[in-house]
XYZ file of C-alpha atoms in Angstrom:
320
model
C -8.582 -0.430 29.451
C -8.612 3.188 30.630
C -12.206 4.342 30.130
C -13.118 8.011 30.018
C -15.057 8.959 33.149
C -18.393 10.634 32.615
C -18.239 10.214 28.850
C -20.823 8.452 26.712
C -19.304 6.571 23.804
C -20.567 7.535 20.356
C -21.523 4.759 17.951
C -20.183 6.587 14.886
C -17.045 5.100 13.299
C -13.784 7.016 13.037
C -13.409 9.055 9.864
C -10.244 9.427 7.791
C -9.381 12.792 9.320
C -9.481 11.337 12.812
C -7.348 8.412 11.701
C -4.845 10.835 10.127
C -4.618 12.886 13.325
C -4.183 9.799 15.515
C -1.445 8.550 13.179
C 0.325 11.918 13.279
C 0.271 12.020 17.087
C 1.668 8.493 17.307
C 4.445 9.286 14.842
C 5.495 12.639 16.290
C 4.827 11.982 19.964
C 3.173 15.313 20.765
C 0.132 17.403 19.908
C 2.172 20.416 18.842
C 4.407 18.377 16.512
C 1.368 16.647 15.016
C -0.175 20.063 14.400
C 2.933 21.288 12.586
C 3.009 18.150 10.473
C -0.630 18.523 9.445
C -0.461 22.341 9.222
C -3.103 22.964 11.874
C -2.993 24.407 15.374
C -2.397 22.410 18.526
C -5.898 23.178 19.865
C -7.360 21.749 16.645
C -5.379 18.538 17.156
C -6.535 18.395 20.788
C -10.168 18.707 19.723
C -9.860 15.899 17.179
C -8.123 13.655 19.711
C -10.898 14.340 22.225
C -13.507 13.407 19.613
C -11.645 10.173 18.837
C -11.475 9.148 22.481
C -15.149 10.067 22.928
C -16.169 7.846 20.036
C -14.035 4.956 21.247
C -14.940 5.353 24.891
C -11.404 4.945 26.196
C -8.198 6.977 26.397
C -5.516 6.608 23.754
C -2.822 8.563 25.580
C -1.768 9.119 29.152
C -0.389 12.524 30.114
C 2.716 12.434 32.321
C 4.963 15.429 32.974
C 3.648 17.214 29.913
C 4.311 14.300 27.538
C 1.949 11.896 25.792
C 2.357 8.180 26.340
C 0.260 5.858 24.132
C -1.891 3.307 25.913
C -1.902 -0.390 25.062
C -5.067 0.177 23.041
C -3.399 2.997 21.058
C -0.446 0.800 20.158
C -2.754 -1.939 18.884
C -4.797 0.520 16.840
C -1.631 2.022 15.393
C -0.660 -1.285 13.788
C -3.860 -1.198 11.730
C -3.737 2.536 11.081
C -0.304 2.198 9.438
C -1.760 0.120 6.601
C -4.742 2.466 6.221
C -2.464 5.520 5.970
C -0.284 3.769 3.405
C -3.377 3.022 1.302
C -4.499 6.659 1.434
C -1.044 7.822 0.350
C -1.039 5.385 -2.564
C -4.409 6.759 -3.662
C -3.175 10.364 -3.474
C -0.030 9.553 -5.440
C -2.058 7.755 -8.095
C -4.395 10.747 -8.380
C -1.422 13.093 -8.688
C 0.103 10.880 -11.354
C -3.093 10.892 -13.374
C -3.229 14.668 -13.170
C 0.296 14.734 -14.569
C -0.781 12.628 -17.594
C 0.536 9.433 -16.088
C 4.130 10.585 -15.824
C 4.328 9.735 -12.144
C 5.364 11.569 -9.006
C 8.519 11.184 -6.934
C 8.364 12.627 -3.424
C 11.746 13.222 -1.783
C 12.778 14.757 1.530
C 16.353 15.358 2.599
C 18.690 17.078 5.007
C 19.077 20.701 3.807
C 22.698 20.283 2.643
C 21.686 17.936 -0.168
C 19.414 20.619 -1.591
C 22.355 22.908 -2.369
C 23.357 21.053 -5.544
C 23.258 17.247 -5.232
C 19.485 16.784 -5.468
C 19.026 19.549 -8.083
C 21.783 17.935 -10.185
C 20.187 14.503 -9.865
C 16.770 15.958 -10.674
C 18.034 17.665 -13.833
C 19.458 14.423 -15.257
C 16.532 12.325 -14.073
C 13.877 14.591 -15.607
C 15.786 14.759 -18.886
C 15.580 10.972 -19.093
C 12.033 10.726 -17.736
C 9.909 13.504 -19.278
C 6.531 13.944 -17.635
C 7.654 12.833 -14.178
C 7.040 15.354 -11.415
C 9.337 15.833 -8.416
C 8.082 16.956 -5.016
C 11.082 17.898 -2.873
C 11.314 19.213 0.701
C 14.572 20.027 2.546
C 13.916 19.332 6.236
C 15.650 18.935 9.563
C 15.808 15.443 11.048
C 12.935 16.127 13.455
C 10.592 16.880 10.538
C 12.127 14.526 7.964
C 11.360 11.308 9.831
C 7.610 11.914 10.290
C 7.223 12.824 6.605
C 8.634 9.436 5.660
C 6.722 7.453 8.276
C 3.434 9.131 7.393
C 3.912 8.175 3.761
C 4.196 11.744 2.485
C 7.650 10.974 1.040
C 8.855 8.000 -1.017
C 12.469 8.304 0.072
C 14.493 10.307 2.576
C 18.161 11.248 2.145
C 19.888 12.272 5.338
C 23.251 12.941 6.961
C 22.307 10.995 10.072
C 20.825 7.528 10.259
C 17.161 7.596 11.287
C 16.304 4.920 13.832
C 12.848 3.414 13.505
C 11.646 -0.189 13.159
C 9.373 0.717 10.237
C 12.230 2.081 8.117
C 14.826 0.411 5.938
C 18.006 2.506 5.783
C 21.141 1.971 3.712
C 24.462 3.795 3.667
C 25.143 5.271 0.244
C 28.375 7.265 0.461
C 30.683 9.144 2.816
C 31.492 12.817 3.256
C 33.222 14.779 6.003
C 33.185 17.826 8.251
C 35.251 20.790 7.048
C 36.107 24.178 8.521
C 34.928 27.281 6.654
C 36.781 30.568 7.241
C 36.850 34.077 5.779
C 39.529 34.092 3.067
C 41.790 36.445 5.040
C 41.449 34.690 8.374
C 44.654 33.723 10.215
C 43.636 30.045 10.244
C 43.310 30.068 6.454
C 47.121 29.709 6.373
C 46.862 26.298 8.044
C 46.686 23.071 6.064
C 44.284 21.426 8.538
C 42.308 22.693 11.531
C 42.715 21.079 14.957
C 40.079 21.523 17.705
C 42.363 23.610 19.938
C 42.909 26.101 17.111
C 39.255 27.095 17.418
C 39.591 28.168 21.057
C 38.766 31.869 21.336
C 37.216 32.019 17.864
C 33.660 33.217 17.336
C 32.070 29.968 16.212
C 28.978 29.773 14.062
C 27.533 26.399 14.901
C 24.852 24.137 16.222
C 23.447 23.442 19.661
C 24.495 20.253 21.372
C 21.001 18.771 21.175
C 21.035 18.716 17.344
C 22.440 15.703 15.422
C 25.283 17.719 13.877
C 26.104 19.463 17.157
C 26.125 16.147 18.994
C 28.494 14.664 16.393
C 30.928 17.577 16.608
C 31.051 17.508 20.398
C 31.583 13.746 20.460
C 34.538 13.881 18.048
C 36.217 17.199 18.841
C 35.354 17.902 22.456
C 34.969 14.533 24.246
C 36.194 16.029 27.543
C 33.379 18.565 27.519
C 35.552 21.689 27.575
C 32.882 23.587 25.608
C 35.387 24.863 23.042
C 32.713 24.278 20.400
C 29.944 26.217 22.122
C 28.571 28.419 19.304
C 28.550 32.181 19.671
C 25.983 32.198 16.867
C 23.615 29.256 16.718
C 22.180 28.172 13.358
C 20.294 25.183 11.958
C 22.073 24.468 8.675
C 25.508 24.511 7.071
C 24.312 26.888 4.358
C 23.248 29.458 6.945
C 26.561 29.033 8.774
C 28.474 29.786 5.559
C 26.416 32.935 5.011
C 27.471 34.279 8.417
C 31.124 33.419 7.792
C 31.002 35.189 4.420
C 30.018 38.357 6.289
C 33.100 37.999 8.488
C 31.114 36.789 11.492
C 33.297 33.995 12.862
C 34.209 30.554 11.521
C 32.106 27.410 11.076
C 32.298 23.633 10.907
C 30.032 22.351 8.139
C 29.360 19.173 6.199
C 30.938 18.747 2.780
C 27.710 17.910 0.930
C 26.769 21.488 0.205
C 30.184 22.698 -0.981
C 29.823 24.527 -4.283
C 31.805 27.269 -6.024
C 28.972 29.730 -5.418
C 28.568 28.902 -1.730
C 32.332 28.997 -1.093
C 32.919 32.305 -2.893
C 35.110 34.486 -0.656
C 35.686 31.649 1.813
C 38.534 29.310 2.644
C 37.829 25.624 3.320
C 40.143 23.415 5.376
C 40.020 19.813 6.472
C 39.524 19.040 10.148
C 41.646 16.635 12.202
C 40.790 14.287 13.678
C 38.611 13.602 10.633
C 34.882 13.443 11.255
C 33.162 11.168 8.735
C 29.572 11.798 7.720
C 27.519 9.380 5.695
C 24.758 9.670 3.136
C 21.818 7.581 4.318
C 18.832 6.655 2.188
C 15.659 5.490 3.917
C 12.243 4.247 2.877
C 9.250 2.681 4.559
C 9.432 -0.998 5.415
C 5.639 -1.201 5.166
C 5.290 0.609 1.831
C 8.418 0.317 -0.397
C 9.010 3.188 -2.835
C 7.561 2.909 -6.350
C 9.827 2.011 -9.237
C 10.012 5.628 -10.452
C 11.348 6.703 -7.024
C 13.922 3.896 -7.153
C 15.024 5.190 -10.553
C 15.508 8.666 -9.094
C 17.555 7.187 -6.276
C 19.789 5.408 -8.784
C 20.476 8.743 -10.500
C 21.196 10.450 -7.176
C 23.516 7.601 -6.170
C 25.584 8.010 -9.329
C 26.106 11.713 -8.678
C 26.962 11.237 -5.011
C 29.502 8.507 -5.715
C 31.140 10.112 -8.773
C 30.695 13.883 -8.635
C 30.657 14.610 -4.895
C 34.241 13.456 -4.161
C 35.566 15.352 -7.187
C 33.754 18.564 -6.226
C 34.978 18.373 -2.621
C 38.586 17.789 -3.677
C 38.502 20.636 -6.206
C 37.203 23.165 -3.674
C 39.695 22.117 -0.993
C 42.567 22.550 -3.454
C 41.299 25.815 -4.906
C 40.730 27.601 -1.599
């Protein structure tokens, strides 16, 4: 055990706030990320961590090259803290449900593309069939989406990329694809499909290589590392990329999940070859399965993704 030198252990037990902060640090892996998750500053997180270690009398994390590495004691504590955090989240959800006259609460997080129309469409049908149920929805990047699910703040997560974590159960729901979005008058709009070499010399609106979507594009379209996909304008979502293209600023490779008539107005959409499949993944906690009302929402979302998504994608590809 790594004891804290010169520190006198306090006899007071850990409070719920300290447990929440410890859990957030373990999930996110850094003080700054834990602060963002809990909406407090990094110094505030550091102070709470120091108070935890003072009370326990031993270190929970080792600092090496600017990164936190949990000690053996921290990993053991984390196993117990998981169940405590799940219990707190159940209590909060029950309280929220009571405030909503017992209708229930469904908490959903997703990759931003699903918020364009798929989740709103599912929500509209679900709420019509389940009056009184409240929906709490957050569109998030993968780096923020995973902690929300693991901390119990979300019942289900819907993502383009498969989250890897032993405490999650993830299933593949459906398949989409990467498409190329161009200004309507662009020279490449005359092509039936877009090949990687056609993009050479184009101003590309895209994603850095260290993002999940950027990594996928490089792996499929630029395996030799020629950097033909290096973005001139770097963005974080397909919707933002389309907004730049609509202003005539370059071309973009985006996922098909957010394709709508409104978003594609004034744009041409073409398939990409070789085809780049993307999947719809649904995840929930292995420790705390989603409540039945969340499962019902997922059933509604699944129906829309499997029936309406392919039809919408095909219609836009033909029309543009």
